[in-house]
Coordinates of C-alpha atoms and ligand atoms in Angstrom, one line a residue:
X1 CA 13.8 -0.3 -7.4
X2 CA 10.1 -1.8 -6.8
X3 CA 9.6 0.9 -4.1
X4 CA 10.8 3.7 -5.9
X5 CA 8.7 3.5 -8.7
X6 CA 6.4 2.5 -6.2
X7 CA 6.5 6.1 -4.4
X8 CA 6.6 7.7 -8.0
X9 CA 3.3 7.1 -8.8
X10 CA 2.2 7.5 -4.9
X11 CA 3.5 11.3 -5.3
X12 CA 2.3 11.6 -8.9
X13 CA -1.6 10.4 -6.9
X14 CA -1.1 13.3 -4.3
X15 CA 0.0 15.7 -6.5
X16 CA -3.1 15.3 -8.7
X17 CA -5.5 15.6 -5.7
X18 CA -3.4 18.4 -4.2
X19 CA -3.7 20.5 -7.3
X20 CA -7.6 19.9 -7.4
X21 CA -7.8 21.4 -4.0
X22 CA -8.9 25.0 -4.5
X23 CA -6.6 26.1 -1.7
X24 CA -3.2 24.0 -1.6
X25 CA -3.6 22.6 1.9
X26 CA -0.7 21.7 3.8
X27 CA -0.1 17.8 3.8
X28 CA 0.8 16.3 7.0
X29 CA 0.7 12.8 6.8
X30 CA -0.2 10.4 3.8
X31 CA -2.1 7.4 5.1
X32 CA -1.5 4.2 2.5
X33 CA -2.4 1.2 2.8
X34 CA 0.5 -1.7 1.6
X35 CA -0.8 -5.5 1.4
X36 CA 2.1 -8.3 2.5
X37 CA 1.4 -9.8 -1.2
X38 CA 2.9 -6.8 -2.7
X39 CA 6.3 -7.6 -1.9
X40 CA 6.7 -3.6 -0.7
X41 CA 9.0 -2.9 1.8
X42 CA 7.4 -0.8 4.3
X43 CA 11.7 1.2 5.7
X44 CA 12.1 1.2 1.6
X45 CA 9.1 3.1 1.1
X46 CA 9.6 5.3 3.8
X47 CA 13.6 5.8 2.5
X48 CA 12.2 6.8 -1.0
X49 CA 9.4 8.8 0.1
X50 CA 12.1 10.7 1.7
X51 CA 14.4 11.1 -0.8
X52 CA 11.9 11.9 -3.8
X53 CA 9.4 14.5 -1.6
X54 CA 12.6 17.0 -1.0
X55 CA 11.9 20.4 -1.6
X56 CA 8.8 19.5 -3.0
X57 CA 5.3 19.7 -1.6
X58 CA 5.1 17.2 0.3
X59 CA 8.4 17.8 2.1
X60 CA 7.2 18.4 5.3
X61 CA 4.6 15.3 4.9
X62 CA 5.3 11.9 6.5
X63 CA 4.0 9.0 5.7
X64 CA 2.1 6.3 7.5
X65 CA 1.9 2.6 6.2
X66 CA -0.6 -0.1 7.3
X67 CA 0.1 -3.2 6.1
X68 CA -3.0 -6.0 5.3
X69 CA -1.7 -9.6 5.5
X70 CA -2.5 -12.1 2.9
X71 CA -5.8 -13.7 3.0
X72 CA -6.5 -16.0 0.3
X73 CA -10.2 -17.7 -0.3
X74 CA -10.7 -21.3 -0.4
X75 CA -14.4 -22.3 -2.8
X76 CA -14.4 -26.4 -2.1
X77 CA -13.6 -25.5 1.6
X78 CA -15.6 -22.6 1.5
X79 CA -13.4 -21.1 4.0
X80 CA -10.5 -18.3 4.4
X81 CA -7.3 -19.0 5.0
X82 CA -3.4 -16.9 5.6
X83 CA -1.2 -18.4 3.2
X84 CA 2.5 -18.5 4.3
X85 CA 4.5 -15.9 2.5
X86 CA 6.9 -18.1 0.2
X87 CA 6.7 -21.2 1.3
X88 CA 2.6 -22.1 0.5
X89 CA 0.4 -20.8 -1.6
X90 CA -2.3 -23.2 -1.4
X91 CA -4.9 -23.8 0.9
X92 CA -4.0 -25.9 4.3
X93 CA -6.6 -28.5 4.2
X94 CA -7.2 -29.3 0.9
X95 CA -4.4 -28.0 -0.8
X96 CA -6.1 -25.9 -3.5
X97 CA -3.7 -23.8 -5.4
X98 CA -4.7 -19.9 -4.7
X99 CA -6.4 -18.7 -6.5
X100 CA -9.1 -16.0 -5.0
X101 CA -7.0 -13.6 -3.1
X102 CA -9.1 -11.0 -0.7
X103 CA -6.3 -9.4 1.1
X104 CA -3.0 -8.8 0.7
X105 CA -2.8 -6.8 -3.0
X106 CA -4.0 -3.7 -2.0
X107 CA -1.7 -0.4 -2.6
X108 CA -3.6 2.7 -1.6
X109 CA -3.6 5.8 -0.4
X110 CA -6.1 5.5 2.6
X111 CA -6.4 9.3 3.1
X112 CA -4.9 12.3 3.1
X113 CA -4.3 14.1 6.7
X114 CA -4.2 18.3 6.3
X115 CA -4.2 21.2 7.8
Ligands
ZN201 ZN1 -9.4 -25.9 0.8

């Protein structure tokens, strides 16, 4: 369910940028960028991209995910660390709740490949 609205509003992005594009350019490959904190499948993305882009546009387009692990920011250590997806969200050493996330969130297209 996530995904799917998930791709909604990933084709709803493309769409926009497509239809700026004073020549519709064919869309190969759709480069996004998924962080592990987002909880998004990477084979459910690629399952609803499927599904949603026939016979549109972007039917022909694939779609390439890199994931960013989580990388939370410790300030009384003053140190980064890689939390362990549900089991610890706090820091190893001192065991400071997280609370200053710098990777992991991100849900982006990266760019767009054409021909
Ligand atoms: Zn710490």
């Amino acid at each position: 369910m996530h995904e799917t609205d998930m791709t909604k509003a990933l084709i709803m992005t493309v769409r926009d940028w497509y239809e700026s594009q004073p020549e519709q350019p064919q869309i190969q490959t759709i480069h996004l960028i998924v962080g592990q904190f987002t909880c998004v499948e990477p084979a459910s993305l690629q399952f609803a991209f499927e599904v949603q882009t026939r016979n549109s546009f972007l039917e022909n387009a694939a779609l390439a995910i890199q994931e960013t692990p989580l990388i939370a920011f410790c300030h009384p250590c003053q140190k980064e660390y890689h939390p362990q997806m549900g089991q610890q969200y706090a820091c190893p050493d001192c065991q400071n709740p997280m609370e200053d996330i710098r990777s992991g969130r991100e849900l982006k297209v990266d760019r767009i490949e054409y021909a």
